[in-house]
CSV table of C-alpha atoms in Angstrom, one decimal:
chain,number,residue,atom,x,y,z
A,214,MET,CA,39.0,-69.6,41.1
A,215,ARG,CA,40.4,-68.0,38.0
A,216,GLY,CA,39.0,-70.7,35.8
A,217,LEU,CA,35.5,-70.0,37.1
A,218,TRP,CA,36.0,-66.3,36.5
A,219,LEU,CA,37.1,-67.0,33.0
A,220,LYS,CA,34.0,-69.1,32.4
A,221,ASP,CA,31.7,-66.3,33.4
A,222,PHE,CA,33.7,-63.8,31.4
A,223,TYR,CA,33.6,-65.9,28.2
A,224,SER,CA,29.8,-66.4,28.7
A,225,ILE,CA,29.2,-62.6,29.0
A,226,LYS,CA,31.6,-61.7,26.2
A,227,MET,CA,29.0,-63.0,23.7
A,228,TYR,CA,26.6,-60.3,24.9
A,229,ALA,CA,29.2,-57.6,25.6
A,230,ARG,CA,28.5,-55.7,22.4
A,231,GLN,CA,24.7,-55.5,23.2
A,232,TYR,CA,25.4,-54.4,26.8
A,233,LEU,CA,27.9,-51.7,25.7
A,234,LEU,CA,25.5,-50.4,23.0
A,235,LEU,CA,22.7,-50.2,25.5
A,236,LEU,CA,24.9,-48.5,28.0
A,237,ALA,CA,26.1,-46.0,25.4
A,238,PHE,CA,22.5,-45.3,24.4
A,239,PHE,CA,21.4,-44.7,28.0
A,240,MET,CA,24.4,-42.4,28.6
A,241,ILE,CA,23.7,-40.4,25.4
A,242,PHE,CA,20.0,-40.2,26.2
A,243,GLY,CA,20.6,-39.2,29.8
A,244,ILE,CA,23.2,-36.6,29.0
A,245,SER,CA,21.1,-35.1,26.2
A,246,MET,CA,18.2,-34.8,28.6
A,247,GLY,CA,20.6,-33.3,31.2
A,248,ASN,CA,19.5,-36.1,33.5
A,249,SER,CA,22.2,-38.2,35.1
A,250,HIS,CA,19.5,-39.9,37.3
A,251,TYR,CA,18.4,-41.7,34.2
A,252,ILE,CA,21.9,-43.1,33.5
A,253,MET,CA,22.2,-44.3,37.1
A,254,TRP,CA,18.9,-46.1,37.3
A,255,MET,CA,19.3,-47.7,33.8
A,256,SER,CA,22.8,-48.8,34.7
A,257,LEU,CA,21.2,-50.5,37.7
A,258,VAL,CA,18.9,-52.5,35.4
A,259,LEU,CA,21.8,-53.4,33.1
A,260,GLY,CA,24.0,-54.4,36.1
A,261,LEU,CA,21.2,-56.7,37.4
A,262,ASN,CA,20.9,-58.3,33.9
A,263,LEU,CA,24.6,-58.7,33.7
A,264,GLY,CA,24.9,-60.1,37.2
A,265,PHE,CA,22.3,-62.8,36.5
A,266,ALA,CA,23.2,-63.5,32.9
A,267,VAL,CA,25.4,-66.5,33.9
A,268,PHE,CA,22.9,-68.3,36.1
A,269,PRO,CA,20.9,-70.1,33.4
A,270,ALA,CA,24.0,-71.7,31.9
A,271,ASP,CA,25.1,-72.9,35.3
A,272,GLU,CA,21.6,-74.2,36.1
A,273,SER,CA,21.5,-76.2,32.8
A,274,GLY,CA,24.6,-78.3,33.5
A,275,GLY,CA,27.4,-76.0,34.5
A,276,TYR,CA,27.1,-76.8,38.2
A,277,GLY,CA,27.5,-80.5,37.5
A,278,TYR,CA,30.5,-79.9,35.4
A,279,MET,CA,32.1,-77.7,38.1
A,280,LEU,CA,31.4,-80.2,40.8
A,281,ALA,CA,33.1,-82.9,38.9
A,282,ALA,CA,36.2,-80.8,38.9
A,283,PRO,CA,38.5,-79.9,41.9
A,284,VAL,CA,36.3,-76.9,42.8
A,285,SER,CA,34.6,-76.6,46.1
A,286,ARG,CA,31.0,-75.5,46.4
A,287,ARG,CA,32.0,-72.6,48.5
A,288,MET,CA,34.3,-71.4,45.8
A,289,ILE,CA,31.5,-71.6,43.2
A,290,VAL,CA,29.4,-69.3,45.4
A,291,GLN,CA,32.3,-67.0,46.1
A,292,VAL,CA,32.9,-66.4,42.4
A,293,ARG,CA,29.2,-65.8,41.9
A,294,TYR,CA,29.2,-63.1,44.5
A,295,LEU,CA,32.4,-61.5,43.3
A,296,PHE,CA,31.0,-61.5,39.8
A,297,GLY,CA,27.9,-59.7,41.2
A,298,LEU,CA,30.1,-57.1,43.0
A,299,ALA,CA,32.1,-56.6,39.8
A,300,ALA,CA,28.9,-55.9,37.9
A,301,GLY,CA,28.0,-53.4,40.7
A,302,PHE,CA,31.4,-51.8,40.3
A,303,LEU,CA,30.7,-51.5,36.6
A,304,ILE,CA,27.5,-49.7,37.4
A,305,PHE,CA,29.4,-47.3,39.6
A,306,LEU,CA,31.9,-46.6,36.8
A,307,CYS,CA,29.3,-46.0,34.1
A,308,SER,CA,27.1,-43.9,36.3
A,309,GLY,CA,30.1,-41.9,37.5
A,310,ALA,CA,31.2,-41.4,33.9
A,311,GLY,CA,27.8,-40.2,32.9
A,312,GLU,CA,27.5,-37.8,35.8
A,313,ILE,CA,31.0,-36.3,35.1
A,314,ILE,CA,30.1,-35.8,31.4
A,315,ASN,CA,26.8,-34.4,32.4
A,316,ARG,CA,28.4,-31.9,34.9
A,317,MET,CA,30.9,-30.8,32.2
A,318,LEU,CA,28.1,-30.2,29.7
A,319,SER,CA,25.3,-29.0,31.9
A,320,GLN,CA,24.9,-25.5,33.4
A,321,LYS,CA,23.4,-26.9,36.5
A,322,PRO,CA,25.6,-29.5,38.2
A,323,THR,CA,23.6,-32.2,40.0
A,324,GLU,CA,24.0,-32.1,43.8
A,325,PHE,CA,24.4,-35.1,46.0
A,326,TRP,CA,25.1,-37.4,43.0
A,327,LEU,CA,27.4,-39.4,45.1
A,328,GLY,CA,24.6,-39.9,47.6
A,329,GLU,CA,22.2,-41.0,44.8
A,330,MET,CA,24.9,-43.3,43.5
A,331,ALA,CA,25.2,-44.8,46.9
A,332,VAL,CA,21.5,-45.5,47.0
A,333,VAL,CA,21.6,-47.1,43.5
A,334,LEU,CA,24.5,-49.3,44.6
A,335,GLY,CA,22.7,-50.1,47.8
A,336,ILE,CA,19.6,-51.1,45.9
A,337,TYR,CA,21.7,-53.2,43.5
A,338,LEU,CA,23.4,-55.0,46.4
A,339,ILE,CA,20.0,-55.7,48.1
A,340,PHE,CA,18.6,-57.1,44.8
A,341,VAL,CA,21.6,-59.4,44.3
A,342,GLY,CA,21.6,-60.3,48.0
A,343,VAL,CA,18.0,-61.4,47.8
A,344,LEU,CA,18.0,-63.0,44.4
A,345,THR,CA,21.2,-65.1,44.6
A,346,PRO,CA,20.1,-67.4,47.4
A,347,VAL,CA,16.6,-67.6,45.8
A,348,SER,CA,18.3,-68.8,42.6
A,349,TYR,CA,20.4,-71.4,44.4
A,350,ARG,CA,17.4,-72.7,46.3
A,351,PHE,CA,14.5,-72.4,43.8
A,352,GLY,CA,16.2,-71.9,40.4
A,353,VAL,CA,16.7,-69.0,38.0
A,354,GLU,CA,13.2,-68.8,36.8
A,355,LYS,CA,11.7,-68.4,40.2
A,356,ALA,CA,14.4,-65.8,41.0
A,357,ARG,CA,13.3,-63.8,38.0
A,358,VAL,CA,9.7,-63.8,39.3
A,359,VAL,CA,11.0,-62.6,42.7
A,360,MET,CA,13.0,-59.9,40.9
A,361,LEU,CA,9.8,-58.7,39.1
A,362,GLY,CA,8.0,-58.7,42.5
A,363,LEU,CA,10.8,-56.6,44.0
A,364,VAL,CA,10.4,-54.0,41.3
A,365,VAL,CA,6.7,-54.1,40.6
A,366,VAL,CA,5.4,-54.2,44.2
A,367,PRO,CA,7.2,-51.0,45.4
A,368,MET,CA,6.2,-49.3,42.1
A,369,VAL,CA,2.5,-50.2,42.6
A,370,ILE,CA,2.6,-49.0,46.2
A,371,VAL,CA,4.2,-45.7,45.1
A,372,PHE,CA,1.8,-45.4,42.2
A,373,LEU,CA,-1.3,-46.0,44.3
A,374,GLY,CA,0.1,-43.8,47.1
A,375,VAL,CA,0.6,-41.0,44.6
A,376,LYS,CA,-3.0,-41.5,43.4
A,377,LEU,CA,-4.4,-41.5,46.9
A,378,ILE,CA,-2.4,-38.7,48.4
A,379,GLN,CA,-1.8,-35.3,46.9
A,380,ILE,CA,1.7,-35.2,45.5
A,381,SER,CA,2.6,-31.9,47.2
A,382,VAL,CA,1.8,-33.5,50.6
A,383,ILE,CA,4.3,-36.2,49.9
A,384,THR,CA,7.0,-33.9,48.6
A,385,ASP,CA,6.6,-31.5,51.5
A,386,ALA,CA,6.8,-34.4,54.0
A,387,LEU,CA,9.9,-35.8,52.2
A,388,ASP,CA,11.6,-32.4,52.2
A,389,LYS,CA,11.0,-32.2,56.0
A,390,MET,CA,12.2,-35.8,56.6
A,391,PHE,CA,15.2,-35.6,54.2
A,392,PRO,CA,16.5,-32.1,53.9
A,393,GLN,CA,19.5,-31.7,51.8
A,394,THR,CA,21.8,-31.7,54.7
A,395,GLN,CA,25.0,-33.6,55.6
A,396,THR,CA,22.9,-36.0,57.7
A,397,ALA,CA,20.7,-36.9,54.7
A,398,TYR,CA,23.8,-37.2,52.6
A,399,GLY,CA,25.4,-39.6,55.1
A,400,GLY,CA,22.1,-41.5,55.3
A,401,THR,CA,22.5,-42.4,51.6
A,402,PHE,CA,25.9,-44.0,52.4
A,403,ALA,CA,24.3,-45.8,55.3
A,404,PHE,CA,21.9,-47.3,52.8
A,405,LEU,CA,24.9,-48.6,50.9
A,406,GLY,CA,26.1,-50.1,54.1
A,407,VAL,CA,22.8,-51.9,54.5
A,408,GLY,CA,23.3,-53.2,51.0
A,409,LEU,CA,26.7,-54.6,51.9
A,410,LEU,CA,25.3,-56.1,55.1
A,411,VAL,CA,22.6,-57.8,53.1
A,412,MET,CA,25.2,-59.2,50.7
A,413,GLY,CA,27.2,-60.6,53.6
A,414,ILE,CA,24.2,-62.4,55.1
A,415,SER,CA,23.1,-63.5,51.6
A,416,TYR,CA,26.6,-65.0,50.9
A,417,ARG,CA,26.5,-67.1,54.1
A,418,LEU,CA,23.0,-68.2,53.3
A,419,SER,CA,23.9,-69.1,49.7
A,420,VAL,CA,26.9,-71.1,50.8
A,421,ARG,CA,24.7,-73.1,53.2
A,422,ILE,CA,22.0,-73.7,50.5
A,423,PHE,CA,24.5,-74.6,47.8
A,424,GLU,CA,26.5,-77.0,50.0
A,425,ARG,CA,23.3,-79.0,50.7
A,426,ARG,CA,22.0,-78.9,47.2
A,427,GLU,CA,22.1,-82.2,45.2
A,428,PHE,CA,22.7,-82.5,41.5
B,227,MET,CA,45.3,-105.3,44.6
B,228,ASP,CA,44.7,-101.7,46.0
B,229,ALA,CA,41.2,-100.2,45.6
B,230,ALA,CA,41.1,-97.0,43.6
B,231,ILE,CA,37.5,-96.5,44.7
B,232,HIS,CA,36.0,-98.3,47.7
B,233,LEU,CA,32.3,-98.5,48.1
B,234,LYS,CA,30.7,-100.0,51.2
B,235,ASP,CA,27.0,-100.2,51.8
B,236,VAL,CA,26.4,-97.0,49.8
B,237,THR,CA,22.7,-96.2,50.0
B,238,LYS,CA,20.7,-93.3,48.6
B,239,ARG,CA,17.0,-93.0,48.9
B,240,TYR,CA,14.5,-91.1,46.7
B,241,ASP,CA,10.8,-91.4,46.5
B,242,GLY,CA,10.2,-94.6,44.5
B,243,PHE,CA,13.9,-95.6,44.2
B,244,THR,CA,16.7,-96.6,46.5
B,245,LEU,CA,20.3,-97.2,45.7
B,246,ASP,CA,20.6,-100.1,48.0
B,247,HIS,CA,23.7,-100.9,49.9
B,248,ILE,CA,26.2,-101.0,47.1
B,249,THR,CA,29.4,-102.6,48.0
B,250,MET,CA,32.3,-103.0,45.6
B,251,ASP,CA,36.0,-102.2,45.2
B,252,ILE,CA,37.2,-100.7,41.9
B,253,PRO,CA,40.8,-102.0,41.7
B,254,LYS,CA,43.7,-99.9,40.5
B,255,GLY,CA,44.8,-100.6,37.0
B,256,ALA,CA,41.4,-102.0,35.9
B,257,ILE,CA,38.5,-101.0,33.7
B,258,VAL,CA,35.2,-101.6,35.5
B,259,GLY,CA,32.1,-101.5,33.4
B,260,LEU,CA,28.9,-100.4,35.1
B,261,VAL,CA,25.8,-101.7,33.3
B,262,GLY,CA,22.1,-101.6,34.0
B,263,GLU,CA,18.8,-100.6,32.5
B,264,ASN,CA,17.7,-97.0,32.5
B,265,GLY,CA,16.9,-95.9,36.0
B,266,ALA,CA,19.0,-98.7,37.5
B,267,GLY,CA,21.1,-96.2,39.5
B,268,LYS,CA,24.3,-96.0,37.5
B,269,THR,CA,24.4,-92.2,37.3
B,270,THR,CA,23.3,-91.9,40.9
B,271,LEU,CA,26.2,-94.1,42.0
B,272,LEU,CA,28.7,-92.1,39.9
B,273,LYS,CA,27.3,-88.8,41.3
B,274,ALA,CA,27.6,-90.1,44.8
B,275,ILE,CA,31.3,-90.9,44.2
B,276,LEU,CA,31.7,-87.4,42.7
B,277,GLN,CA,30.1,-85.8,45.8
B,278,MET,CA,27.3,-84.3,43.7
B,279,LEU,CA,24.8,-85.8,46.1
B,280,ASP,CA,25.0,-87.1,49.7
B,281,ILE,CA,24.6,-90.7,50.6
B,282,GLU,CA,22.5,-91.7,53.5
B,283,GLU,CA,24.4,-94.7,54.5
B,284,GLY,CA,27.8,-96.3,53.7
B,285,GLU,CA,31.2,-95.0,52.9
B,286,ILE,CA,33.1,-94.1,49.8
B,287,ALA,CA,36.9,-93.9,49.8
B,288,ILE,CA,39.4,-92.9,47.1
B,289,SER,CA,42.8,-94.7,47.4
B,290,GLY,CA,42.1,-95.6,51.0
B,291,ARG,CA,40.9,-92.1,52.1
B,292,SER,CA,37.3,-91.2,52.7
B,293,LEU,CA,35.6,-88.5,50.7
B,294,ALA,CA,35.0,-86.5,53.9
B,295,GLU,CA,38.7,-86.4,54.5
B,296,LEU,CA,39.6,-85.6,50.9
B,297,GLY,CA,37.2,-82.7,50.2
B,298,SER,CA,37.1,-81.8,46.5
B,299,GLN,CA,40.8,-81.7,45.7
B,300,TRP,CA,41.0,-85.4,44.9
B,301,LYS,CA,39.1,-84.6,41.7
B,302,ASP,CA,42.2,-83.0,40.4
B,303,GLN,CA,43.2,-86.6,39.6
B,304,ALA,CA,39.9,-87.6,38.2
B,305,GLY,CA,38.8,-87.2,34.6
B,306,VAL,CA,35.0,-87.1,34.4
B,307,ILE,CA,32.4,-87.3,31.7
B,308,LEU,CA,28.8,-87.0,32.9
B,309,SER,CA,25.9,-87.0,30.6
B,310,GLY,CA,23.7,-83.9,30.8
B,311,VAL,CA,26.4,-81.5,32.1
B,312,GLU,CA,28.3,-78.9,30.2
B,313,PHE,CA,30.6,-76.2,31.3
B,314,ALA,CA,29.6,-73.2,29.2
B,315,SER,CA,28.3,-73.6,25.7
B,316,GLN,CA,29.1,-70.0,24.8
B,317,MET,CA,32.8,-70.8,24.7
B,318,HIS,CA,34.9,-72.5,22.1
B,319,ALA,CA,37.4,-75.3,22.8
B,320,ARG,CA,40.4,-73.0,23.2
B,321,GLN,CA,38.6,-70.9,25.8
B,322,LEU,CA,37.5,-74.1,27.6
B,323,GLY,CA,41.2,-75.1,27.7
B,324,ASN,CA,42.1,-71.7,29.2
B,325,CYS,CA,39.5,-72.3,32.0
B,326,MET,CA,40.6,-75.8,32.6
B,327,ARG,CA,44.3,-74.8,32.8
B,328,SER,CA,43.4,-72.7,35.8
B,329,ILE,CA,41.2,-75.4,37.4
B,330,TYR,CA,43.4,-78.5,37.1
B,331,LYS,CA,46.9,-78.4,38.5
B,332,GLY,CA,48.1,-81.1,36.2
B,333,TRP,CA,46.7,-79.5,33.0
B,334,GLN,CA,48.8,-80.1,29.9
B,335,ASP,CA,48.1,-77.7,27.0
B,336,GLU,CA,50.0,-79.8,24.5
B,337,VAL,CA,48.1,-83.0,25.3
B,338,PHE,CA,44.8,-81.1,25.0
B,339,GLU,CA,45.8,-79.6,21.6
B,340,LYS,CA,46.8,-83.1,20.5
B,341,TYR,CA,43.4,-84.6,21.4
B,342,LEU,CA,41.7,-81.6,19.7
B,343,ARG,CA,43.6,-82.4,16.5
B,344,ASP,CA,43.1,-86.2,16.8
B,345,PHE,CA,39.4,-85.8,17.4
B,346,GLN,CA,39.2,-83.1,14.7
B,347,ILE,CA,37.5,-80.6,17.0
B,348,ASP,CA,37.1,-77.1,15.5
B,349,LYS,CA,38.8,-74.9,18.1
B,350,LYS,CA,37.0,-71.7,17.0
B,351,LYS,CA,33.5,-73.1,16.9
B,352,LEU,CA,31.2,-72.5,19.8
B,353,ILE,CA,30.5,-75.5,21.9
B,354,LYS,CA,26.7,-75.0,21.6
B,355,ASP,CA,27.1,-75.6,17.9
B,356,TYR,CA,28.8,-78.9,18.3
B,357,SER,CA,27.1,-82.2,17.5
B,358,LYS,CA,26.5,-84.5,20.4
B,359,GLY,CA,29.5,-86.7,19.3
B,360,MET,CA,31.8,-83.6,19.1
B,361,LYS,CA,30.8,-82.5,22.6
B,362,MET,CA,31.6,-86.0,23.9
B,363,LYS,CA,35.0,-85.9,22.3
B,364,LEU,CA,35.7,-82.5,23.7
B,365,ASP,CA,34.8,-83.8,27.2
B,366,LEU,CA,37.1,-86.7,26.6
B,367,ALA,CA,39.9,-84.4,25.5
B,368,VAL,CA,39.5,-82.4,28.7
B,369,ALA,CA,39.3,-85.6,30.9
B,370,LEU,CA,42.5,-86.9,29.4
B,371,SER,CA,44.5,-83.7,29.5
B,372,HIS,CA,45.3,-83.2,33.2
B,373,GLN,CA,47.2,-86.3,34.2
B,374,ALA,CA,44.1,-88.0,35.7
B,375,LYS,CA,44.6,-91.2,37.6
B,376,ILE,CA,40.9,-92.2,37.6
B,377,LEU,CA,38.5,-91.8,34.7
B,378,ILE,CA,34.8,-91.8,35.6
B,379,PHE,CA,32.7,-91.9,32.5
B,380,ASP,CA,28.9,-91.9,32.3
B,381,GLU,CA,27.7,-93.0,28.9
B,382,ALA,CA,30.9,-91.7,27.3
B,383,THR,CA,30.5,-93.6,24.1
B,384,SER,CA,26.8,-93.0,23.4
B,385,GLY,CA,26.1,-90.8,20.4
B,386,LEU,CA,29.4,-91.7,18.8
B,387,ASP,CA,29.9,-93.5,15.5
B,388,PRO,CA,31.5,-97.0,15.7
B,389,VAL,CA,34.9,-95.7,14.5
B,390,ALA,CA,35.0,-93.0,17.2
B,391,ARG,CA,33.8,-95.5,19.8
B,392,ASP,CA,36.6,-97.9,18.9
B,393,ASP,CA,39.1,-95.0,19.1
B,394,ILE,CA,37.9,-94.2,22.6
B,395,LEU,CA,38.1,-97.8,23.7
B,396,ASP,CA,41.7,-98.0,22.5
B,397,ILE,CA,42.4,-94.8,24.5
B,398,LEU,CA,40.9,-96.5,27.6
B,399,LEU,CA,43.0,-99.6,27.1
B,400,GLU,CA,46.1,-97.5,26.7
B,401,PHE,CA,45.2,-95.4,29.8
B,402,ILE,CA,45.4,-98.4,32.2
B,403,GLN,CA,48.6,-99.9,30.8
B,404,ASP,CA,50.8,-98.9,33.7
B,405,GLU,CA,48.3,-100.4,36.3
B,406,GLU,CA,48.2,-97.2,38.2
B,407,HIS,CA,45.3,-95.8,36.3
B,408,THR,CA,41.7,-96.8,36.7
B,409,VAL,CA,38.5,-96.5,34.7
B,410,LEU,CA,35.0,-96.7,35.9
B,411,VAL,CA,32.7,-96.5,32.9
B,412,SER,CA,28.9,-96.9,32.6
B,413,SER,CA,27.4,-97.7,29.3
B,414,HIS,CA,24.4,-99.1,27.6
B,415,ILE,CA,26.6,-100.3,24.8
B,416,ILE,CA,27.5,-103.5,26.4
B,417,SER,CA,29.5,-104.8,23.5
B,418,ASP,CA,31.9,-101.9,24.1
B,419,LEU,CA,32.4,-103.0,27.7
B,420,GLU,CA,32.8,-106.5,26.7
B,421,LYS,CA,35.8,-105.5,24.6
B,422,VAL,CA,37.7,-103.5,27.2
B,423,ALA,CA,36.3,-104.1,30.7
B,424,ASP,CA,38.1,-106.3,33.3
B,425,TYR,CA,35.1,-106.3,35.7
B,426,ILE,CA,31.4,-105.9,35.1
B,427,ALA,CA,29.1,-104.5,37.8
B,428,PHE,CA,25.4,-104.9,37.0
B,429,LEU,CA,22.9,-102.7,38.7
B,430,HIS,CA,19.2,-103.5,38.6
B,431,LYS,CA,16.6,-101.3,40.3
B,432,GLY,CA,19.2,-99.9,42.7
B,433,LYS,CA,20.7,-103.2,43.7
B,434,LEU,CA,24.0,-104.6,42.7
B,435,LYS,CA,23.1,-108.0,41.1
B,436,PHE,CA,26.6,-109.0,40.4
B,437,TYR,CA,30.1,-107.7,40.3
B,438,MET,CA,32.5,-110.1,38.7
B,439,ASN,CA,35.6,-110.4,36.6
B,440,LYS,CA,34.4,-110.4,33.0
B,441,ASP,CA,36.1,-113.6,32.0
B,442,GLU,CA,34.8,-115.4,35.1
B,443,LEU,CA,31.3,-114.0,34.3
B,444,LEU,CA,31.4,-115.4,30.8
B,445,TYR,CA,32.8,-118.7,32.0
B,446,ARG,CA,30.5,-119.1,35.0
B,447,PHE,CA,27.2,-118.6,33.1
B,448,GLY,CA,25.7,-120.6,30.3
B,449,VAL,CA,22.5,-120.7,28.3
B,450,VAL,CA,20.5,-123.8,27.7
B,451,HIS,CA,18.0,-124.0,24.9
B,452,CYS,CA,15.3,-126.6,25.6
B,453,THR,CA,11.7,-127.5,25.7
B,454,PRO,CA,9.4,-126.6,28.6
B,455,GLU,CA,9.5,-130.2,29.8
B,456,GLN,CA,13.3,-130.3,29.7
B,457,TYR,CA,13.4,-127.0,31.5
B,458,GLU,CA,11.3,-128.5,34.4
B,459,ASN,CA,14.0,-131.2,34.8
B,460,ILE,CA,16.8,-128.7,35.3
B,461,PRO,CA,17.8,-128.6,39.1
B,462,GLU,CA,16.5,-125.3,40.4
B,463,ARG,CA,19.8,-124.3,42.1
B,464,TYR,CA,21.4,-123.9,38.6
B,465,VAL,CA,18.7,-121.6,37.1
B,466,GLU,CA,19.3,-117.9,37.3
B,467,GLY,CA,16.5,-117.1,35.0
B,468,CYS,CA,14.4,-118.4,32.2
B,469,ARG,CA,12.7,-116.9,29.1
B,470,LYS,CA,9.9,-118.8,27.5
B,471,SER,CA,8.5,-118.3,24.0
B,472,ARG,CA,6.4,-120.4,21.8
B,473,PHE,CA,9.5,-121.9,20.3
B,474,GLY,CA,10.8,-123.2,23.6
B,475,CYS,CA,12.7,-122.1,26.7
B,476,GLU,CA,16.1,-120.5,27.3
B,477,ALA,CA,17.5,-120.8,30.7
B,478,LEU,CA,20.5,-118.9,32.2
B,479,ILE,CA,22.6,-121.4,34.1
B,480,ARG,CA,24.9,-120.4,36.9
B,481,ASP,CA,27.9,-122.5,37.7
B,482,ARG,CA,28.1,-124.0,34.1
B,483,GLU,CA,30.9,-126.4,34.9
B,484,SER,CA,29.0,-128.2,37.7
B,485,PHE,CA,25.8,-128.2,35.7
B,486,GLN,CA,27.5,-129.8,32.7
B,487,LYS,CA,28.9,-132.6,34.9
B,488,GLU,CA,25.6,-133.2,36.6
B,489,CYS,CA,23.4,-132.9,33.5
B,490,PRO,CA,25.5,-133.8,30.5
B,491,GLU,CA,22.5,-134.3,28.3
B,492,TYR,CA,22.0,-130.6,28.0
B,493,THR,CA,23.9,-128.4,25.6
B,494,VAL,CA,25.2,-125.3,27.2
B,495,ASP,CA,26.1,-122.3,25.1
B,496,SER,CA,28.3,-119.5,26.0
B,497,PRO,CA,26.3,-116.3,26.6
B,498,ASN,CA,27.5,-112.7,26.1
B,499,ILE,CA,27.1,-110.1,28.8
B,500,GLU,CA,24.0,-108.6,27.2
B,501,GLU,CA,22.2,-111.9,27.2
B,502,ILE,CA,23.1,-112.4,30.9
B,503,ILE,CA,21.7,-109.0,31.8
B,504,LEU,CA,18.5,-109.6,29.8
B,505,PHE,CA,17.9,-112.8,31.7
B,506,TYR,CA,18.3,-110.9,35.0
B,507,VAL,CA,16.0,-108.2,33.9
B,508,LYS,CA,13.4,-110.0,31.9
B,509,GLY,CA,13.8,-113.6,32.9
B,510,GLU,CA,11.4,-115.5,35.1
B,511,THR,CA,12.4,-117.7,38.0
B,512,ARG,CA,10.5,-120.7,39.3
């Protein structure tokens, strides 16, 4: 397993500088705006890019090489998911660092940032959980299209919804539905739990798909 | 002699192509050359052995144990070169060695370093910047650096200059010296196989046309150059194939020794393996 981890690490290392620069930019931008939400959500985008950066190399011959070695198909999938979780953890670290710096610099500390962080991680896990088996089944390019769909469709729905309904109606309804209470706070962590559940189901599905795939 | 790889009725079906009931034993201590035209099924057969695809019928065993029983761990003893696969082109050779050290139990750093020096591979250059020949040599270095007992090579010498090809063939001959090591190599460069192979397996359109000891193959077959009228007089049971041109006929004769006793008036030349294969692929039968 360590050899497969190293492979991914070496593949990403090439782009490490770009990722770090982008992350630094997002953090500086977010902190200067006093907005840690920006850091969290942009970290999500970076994390997804990072998590899927190794797929194309595997698709274009890496899988064949690995399968000619004493590496089981299950282990190949395991490493992919662990890599995805590691990228998620990286998001958490970066967002947390941005939030801590923001709190130190800002006069108005952000409330419920842990809750928002849990939602971001939950979304990340759901994305990875959906896209990974799609990649194994249909390939990386189709998975990218699905990823776009997962981002664009909700955005369009929200955009149209905002256009059709007065914004104050929505915000009042949301405030009633999700008051800033402990229940709402706990709900954000439940969302993280949903993300983990999706990852678990996704892993089993990916193993089944990959074990049947021919090269 | 023990079979390093045993294939029995191995069948794989695709739309428009079937690898059709391949049966052969790859003996220990031998170099077996797998030849055939493009699309004959050579790579499909090698991938079936490597469990990269599932066969629909038949059985494959490694040293007497079925693949289902062995799982993937037997590949710790297999050095593989497959065309069209690469580990990660964003690495350089040293990093690749670090990965392989963790994957193969028998990995030997000093052997890998030796091959990198012998093949003059730049350890700091990214693999994606290597020429085709360099990539092949790197794959070969990896395949030979973890105490493999079986080498499975798919077009391992293609893209290499004649000197490099000769070096690789020498390595293969050295590899099987102790008769515990086995090589299964597919190649279009039949002259390479003629130099080193002990057995030749010829695949044509998914079928195994022959699988023979190389010397026996070259001894058994012969080529007769004759006129069309003379060709018509050759007993049919001896004719494997015929190629006609405006200059005359060439007939591939099986069982040369018996033919020469029965038809001493014909001059029978010794073919090479490439000629035999061309007769099978392009030759006509009566």
